[in-house]
Every structure is written in structure tokens, then in C-alpha cells.
Short mmCIF file of N, CA and C in Angstrom, two decimals:
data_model
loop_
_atom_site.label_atom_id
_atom_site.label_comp_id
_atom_site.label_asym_id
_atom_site.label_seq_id
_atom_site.Cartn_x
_atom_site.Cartn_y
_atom_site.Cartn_z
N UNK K 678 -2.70 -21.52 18.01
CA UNK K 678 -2.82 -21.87 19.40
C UNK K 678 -3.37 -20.69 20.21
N UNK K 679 -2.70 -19.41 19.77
CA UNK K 679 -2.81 -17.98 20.95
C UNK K 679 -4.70 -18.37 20.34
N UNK K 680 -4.94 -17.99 19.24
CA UNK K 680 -6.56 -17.77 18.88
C UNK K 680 -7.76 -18.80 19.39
N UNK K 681 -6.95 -20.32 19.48
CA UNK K 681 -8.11 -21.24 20.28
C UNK K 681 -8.35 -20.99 21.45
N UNK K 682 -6.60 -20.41 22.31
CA UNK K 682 -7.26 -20.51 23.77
C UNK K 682 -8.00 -19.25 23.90
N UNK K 683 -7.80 -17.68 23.16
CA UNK K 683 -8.59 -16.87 23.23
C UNK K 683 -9.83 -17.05 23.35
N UNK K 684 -10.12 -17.76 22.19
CA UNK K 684 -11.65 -18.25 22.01
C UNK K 684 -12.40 -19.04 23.38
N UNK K 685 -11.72 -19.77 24.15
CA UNK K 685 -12.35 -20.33 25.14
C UNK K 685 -12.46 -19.75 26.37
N UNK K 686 -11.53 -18.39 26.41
CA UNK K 686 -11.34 -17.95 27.74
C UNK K 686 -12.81 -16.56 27.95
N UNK K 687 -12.64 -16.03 28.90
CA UNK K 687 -13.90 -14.86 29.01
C UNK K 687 -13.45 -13.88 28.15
N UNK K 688 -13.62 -12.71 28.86
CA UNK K 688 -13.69 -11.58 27.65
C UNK K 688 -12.13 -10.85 28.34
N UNK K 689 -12.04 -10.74 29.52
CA UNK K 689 -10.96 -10.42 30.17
C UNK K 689 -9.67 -11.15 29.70
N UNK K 690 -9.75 -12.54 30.11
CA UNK K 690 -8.90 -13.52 30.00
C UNK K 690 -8.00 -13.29 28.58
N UNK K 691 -9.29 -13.21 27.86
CA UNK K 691 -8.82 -13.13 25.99
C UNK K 691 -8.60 -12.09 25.83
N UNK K 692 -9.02 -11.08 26.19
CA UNK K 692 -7.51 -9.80 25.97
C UNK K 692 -6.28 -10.13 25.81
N UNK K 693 -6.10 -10.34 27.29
CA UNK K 693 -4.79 -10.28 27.69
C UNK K 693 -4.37 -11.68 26.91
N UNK K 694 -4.65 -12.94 26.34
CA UNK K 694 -4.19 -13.55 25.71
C UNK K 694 -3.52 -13.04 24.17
N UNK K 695 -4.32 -12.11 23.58
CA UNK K 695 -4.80 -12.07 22.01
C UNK K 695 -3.47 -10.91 22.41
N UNK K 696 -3.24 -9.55 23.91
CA UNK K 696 -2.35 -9.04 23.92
C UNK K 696 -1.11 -9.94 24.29
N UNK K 697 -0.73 -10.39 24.68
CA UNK K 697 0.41 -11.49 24.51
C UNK K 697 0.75 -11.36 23.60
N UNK K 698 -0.29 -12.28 22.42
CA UNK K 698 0.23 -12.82 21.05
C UNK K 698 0.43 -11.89 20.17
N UNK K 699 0.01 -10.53 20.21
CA UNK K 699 0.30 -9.66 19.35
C UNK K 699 1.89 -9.29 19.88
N UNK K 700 2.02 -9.53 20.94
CA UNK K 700 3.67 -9.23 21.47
C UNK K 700 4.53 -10.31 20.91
N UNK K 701 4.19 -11.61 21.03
CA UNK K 701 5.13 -12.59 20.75
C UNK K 701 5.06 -12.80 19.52
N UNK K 702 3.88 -12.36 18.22
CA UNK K 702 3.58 -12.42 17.15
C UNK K 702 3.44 -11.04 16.86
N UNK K 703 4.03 -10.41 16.75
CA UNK K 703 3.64 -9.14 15.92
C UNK K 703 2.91 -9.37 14.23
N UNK K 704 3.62 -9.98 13.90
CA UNK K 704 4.08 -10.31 12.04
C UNK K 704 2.26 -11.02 11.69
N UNK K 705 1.14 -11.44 12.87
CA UNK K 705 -0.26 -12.32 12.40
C UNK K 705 -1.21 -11.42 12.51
N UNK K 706 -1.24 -11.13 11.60
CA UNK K 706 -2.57 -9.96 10.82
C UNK K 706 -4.14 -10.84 12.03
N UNK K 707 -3.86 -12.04 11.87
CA UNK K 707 -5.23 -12.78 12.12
C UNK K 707 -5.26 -12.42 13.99
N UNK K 708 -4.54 -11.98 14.48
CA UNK K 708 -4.35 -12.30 15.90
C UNK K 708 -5.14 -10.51 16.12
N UNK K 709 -4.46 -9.38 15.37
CA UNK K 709 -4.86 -8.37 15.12
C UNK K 709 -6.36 -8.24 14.87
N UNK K 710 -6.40 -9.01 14.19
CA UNK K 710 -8.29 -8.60 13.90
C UNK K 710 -9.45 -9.61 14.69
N UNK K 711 -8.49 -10.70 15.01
CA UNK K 711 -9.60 -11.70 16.08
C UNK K 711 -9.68 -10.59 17.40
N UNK K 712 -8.63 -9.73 17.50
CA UNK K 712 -9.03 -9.14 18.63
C UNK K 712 -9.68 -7.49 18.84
N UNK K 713 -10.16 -6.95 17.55
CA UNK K 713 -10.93 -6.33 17.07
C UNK K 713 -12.03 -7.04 16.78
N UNK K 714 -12.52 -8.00 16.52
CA UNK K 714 -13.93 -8.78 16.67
C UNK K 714 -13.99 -8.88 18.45
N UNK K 715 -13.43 -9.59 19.17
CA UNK K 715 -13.29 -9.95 20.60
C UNK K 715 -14.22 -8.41 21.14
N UNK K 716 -13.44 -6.91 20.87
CA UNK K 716 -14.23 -5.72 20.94
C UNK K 716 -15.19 -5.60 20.72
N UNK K 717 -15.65 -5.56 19.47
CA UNK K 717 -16.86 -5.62 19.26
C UNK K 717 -18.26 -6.27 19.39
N UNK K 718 -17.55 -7.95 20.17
CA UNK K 718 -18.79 -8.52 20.24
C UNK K 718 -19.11 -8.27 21.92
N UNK K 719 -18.10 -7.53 22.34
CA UNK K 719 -18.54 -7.00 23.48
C UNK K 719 -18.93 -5.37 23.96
N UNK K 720 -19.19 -5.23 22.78
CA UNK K 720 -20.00 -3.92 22.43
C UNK K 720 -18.64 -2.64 22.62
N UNK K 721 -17.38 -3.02 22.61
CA UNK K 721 -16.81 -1.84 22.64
C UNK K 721 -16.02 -1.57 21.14
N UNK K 722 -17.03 -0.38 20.58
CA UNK K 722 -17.20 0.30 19.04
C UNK K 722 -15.79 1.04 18.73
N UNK K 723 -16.13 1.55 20.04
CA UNK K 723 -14.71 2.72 19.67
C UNK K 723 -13.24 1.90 19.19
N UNK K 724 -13.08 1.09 19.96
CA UNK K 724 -11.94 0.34 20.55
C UNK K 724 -11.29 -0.02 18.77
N UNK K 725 -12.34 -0.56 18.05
CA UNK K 725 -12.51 -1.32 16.88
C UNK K 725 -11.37 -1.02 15.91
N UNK K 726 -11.61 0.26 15.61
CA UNK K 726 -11.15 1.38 15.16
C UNK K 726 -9.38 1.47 14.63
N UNK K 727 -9.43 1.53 16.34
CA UNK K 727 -7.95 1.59 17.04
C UNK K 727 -7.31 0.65 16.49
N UNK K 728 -7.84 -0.84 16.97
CA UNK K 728 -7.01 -1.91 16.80
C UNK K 728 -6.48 -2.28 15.35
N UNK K 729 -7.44 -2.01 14.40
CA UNK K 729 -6.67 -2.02 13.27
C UNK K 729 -6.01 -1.25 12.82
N UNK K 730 -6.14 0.09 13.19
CA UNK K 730 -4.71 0.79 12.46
C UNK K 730 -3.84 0.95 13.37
N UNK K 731 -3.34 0.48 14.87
CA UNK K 731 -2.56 -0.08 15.12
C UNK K 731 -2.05 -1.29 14.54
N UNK K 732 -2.84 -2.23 13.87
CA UNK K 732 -2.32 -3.54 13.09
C UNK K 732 -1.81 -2.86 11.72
N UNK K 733 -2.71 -2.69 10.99
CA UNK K 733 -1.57 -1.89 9.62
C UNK K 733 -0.07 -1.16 10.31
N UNK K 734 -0.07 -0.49 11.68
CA UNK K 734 1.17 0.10 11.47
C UNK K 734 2.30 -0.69 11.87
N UNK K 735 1.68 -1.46 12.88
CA UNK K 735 2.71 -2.60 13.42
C UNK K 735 3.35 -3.23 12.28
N UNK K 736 2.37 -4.49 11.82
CA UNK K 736 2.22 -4.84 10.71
C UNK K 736 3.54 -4.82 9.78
N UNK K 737 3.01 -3.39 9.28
CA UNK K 737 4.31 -2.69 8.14
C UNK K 737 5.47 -2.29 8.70
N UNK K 738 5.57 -2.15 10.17
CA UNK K 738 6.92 -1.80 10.91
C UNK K 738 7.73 -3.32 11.31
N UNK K 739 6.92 -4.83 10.55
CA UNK K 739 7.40 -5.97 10.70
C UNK K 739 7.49 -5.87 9.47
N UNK K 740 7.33 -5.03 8.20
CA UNK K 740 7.75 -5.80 6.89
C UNK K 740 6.71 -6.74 6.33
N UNK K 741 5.55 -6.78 7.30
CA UNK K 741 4.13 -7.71 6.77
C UNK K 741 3.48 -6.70 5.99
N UNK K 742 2.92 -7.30 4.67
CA UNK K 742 2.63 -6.26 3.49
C UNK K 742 1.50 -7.25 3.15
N UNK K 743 0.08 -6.88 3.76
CA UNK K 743 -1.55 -7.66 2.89
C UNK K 743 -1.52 -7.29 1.64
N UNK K 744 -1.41 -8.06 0.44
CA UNK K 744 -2.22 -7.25 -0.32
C UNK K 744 -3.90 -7.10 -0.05
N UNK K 745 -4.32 -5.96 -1.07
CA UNK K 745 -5.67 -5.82 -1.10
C UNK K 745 -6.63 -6.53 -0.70
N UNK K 746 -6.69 -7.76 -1.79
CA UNK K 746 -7.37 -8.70 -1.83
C UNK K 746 -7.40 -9.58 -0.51
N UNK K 747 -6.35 -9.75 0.31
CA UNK K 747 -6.01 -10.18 1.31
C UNK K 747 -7.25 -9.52 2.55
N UNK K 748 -6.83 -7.81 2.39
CA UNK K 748 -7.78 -7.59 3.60
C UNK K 748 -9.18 -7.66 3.11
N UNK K 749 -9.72 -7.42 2.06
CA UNK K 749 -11.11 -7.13 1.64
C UNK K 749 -11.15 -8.59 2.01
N UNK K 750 -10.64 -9.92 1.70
CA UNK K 750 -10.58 -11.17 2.11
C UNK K 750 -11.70 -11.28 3.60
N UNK K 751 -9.84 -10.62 4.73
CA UNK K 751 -10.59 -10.17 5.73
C UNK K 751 -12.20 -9.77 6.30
N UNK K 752 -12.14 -8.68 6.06
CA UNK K 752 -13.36 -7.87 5.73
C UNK K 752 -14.16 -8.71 5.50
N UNK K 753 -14.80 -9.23 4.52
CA UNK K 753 -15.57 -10.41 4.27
C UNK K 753 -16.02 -11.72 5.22
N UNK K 754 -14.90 -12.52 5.64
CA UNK K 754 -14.82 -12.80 6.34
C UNK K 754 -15.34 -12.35 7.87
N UNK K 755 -14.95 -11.25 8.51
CA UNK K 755 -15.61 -10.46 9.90
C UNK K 755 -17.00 -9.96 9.22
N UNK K 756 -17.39 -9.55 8.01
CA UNK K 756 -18.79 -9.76 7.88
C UNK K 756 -19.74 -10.29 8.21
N UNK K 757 -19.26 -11.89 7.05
CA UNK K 757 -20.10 -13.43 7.44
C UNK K 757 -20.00 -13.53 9.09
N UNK K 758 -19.30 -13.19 9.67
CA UNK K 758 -19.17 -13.45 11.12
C UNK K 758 -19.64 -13.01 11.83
N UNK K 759 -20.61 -11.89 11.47
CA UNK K 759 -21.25 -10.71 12.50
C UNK K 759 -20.56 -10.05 13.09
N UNK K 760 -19.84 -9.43 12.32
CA UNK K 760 -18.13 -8.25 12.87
C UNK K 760 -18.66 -7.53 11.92
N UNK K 761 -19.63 -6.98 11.49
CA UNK K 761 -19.50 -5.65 10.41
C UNK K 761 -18.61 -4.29 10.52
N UNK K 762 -18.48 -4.13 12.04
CA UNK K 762 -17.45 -3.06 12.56
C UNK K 762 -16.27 -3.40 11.78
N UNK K 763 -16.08 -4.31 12.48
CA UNK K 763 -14.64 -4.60 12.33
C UNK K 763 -14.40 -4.74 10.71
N UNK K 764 -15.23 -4.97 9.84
CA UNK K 764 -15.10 -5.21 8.86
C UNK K 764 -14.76 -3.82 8.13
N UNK K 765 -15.89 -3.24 8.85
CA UNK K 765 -15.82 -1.23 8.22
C UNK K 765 -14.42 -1.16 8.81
N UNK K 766 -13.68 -1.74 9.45
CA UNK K 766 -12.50 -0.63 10.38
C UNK K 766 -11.25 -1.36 8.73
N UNK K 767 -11.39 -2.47 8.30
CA UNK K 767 -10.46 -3.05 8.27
C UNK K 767 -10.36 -2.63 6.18
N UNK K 768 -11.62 -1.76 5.97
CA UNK K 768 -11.65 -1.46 4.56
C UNK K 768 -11.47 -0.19 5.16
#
């Protein structure tokens, strides 16, 4: 639900949505990296970076454990998608 309405709102709007859901969801890897793509397709590089290894640390401070295959999964995924950043941030 948090990721559809992200998707429909502006770039502002979906921040602060995607930040919500990382509050009320800590434990969704997917909420973490939709909003490291959200960065990047609005050209902010740096940001990219951040957001995922804030997600690995959160993440593991919920006891959520990706395996490997899981993020390279990822990765792949924000590839095909035209997220190559995000893809580099997340290998």
C-alpha cells in the first residue's frame, strides 16, 4: 500500500510517504530501496548511497537478515529499472 501511494504522489509527497513507512515498517527491505530509486530518479546521487546502508543497518537492528541472493536479486531488479545507482549502492 505505503509503495502504490508513493508511486502516485510527486517527488516531495513520496518522501515523506516512503519516510513514514520506513517508520511504521522498519522490517521492508522493498520500502528501503523504492526510496533510494525515488533519489535517484530525481537526480539526487549522493543521497543513494546513504539510504541503503542506513537499510542494511536498520534492517539487521530488526533481525531482517537478506540473504545474498536476495539483494543481488535486488540489484538486478533496480538495474532492469534504470536505478543502476541504486543498484551499485545495494552490491
Amino acid at each position: 500500500m505505503w509503495l502504490a501511494l508513493a508511486r502516485l504522489e510527486s517527488y516531495q509527497n513520496a518522501r515523506k510517504v516512503l519516510n513514514k513507512a520506513r517508520e511504521t515498517i522498519p522490517t521492508e527491505p522493498q520500502i528501503w530501496i523504492t526510496a533510494a530509486r525515488l533519489e535517484e530518479a530525481n537526480g539526487n546521487l549522493e543521497i543513494v548511497d546513504k539510504i541503503i546502508e542506513k537499510a542494511s543497518k536498520s534492517l539487521a537492528l530488526h533481525s531482517v537478515h537478506l540473504e545474498r541472493e536476495q539483494w543481488l536479486s535486488e540489484a538486478e531488479a533496480c538495474e532492469k529499472g534504470a536505478a543502476p545507482r541504486t543498484a551499485q549502492a545495494i552490491v
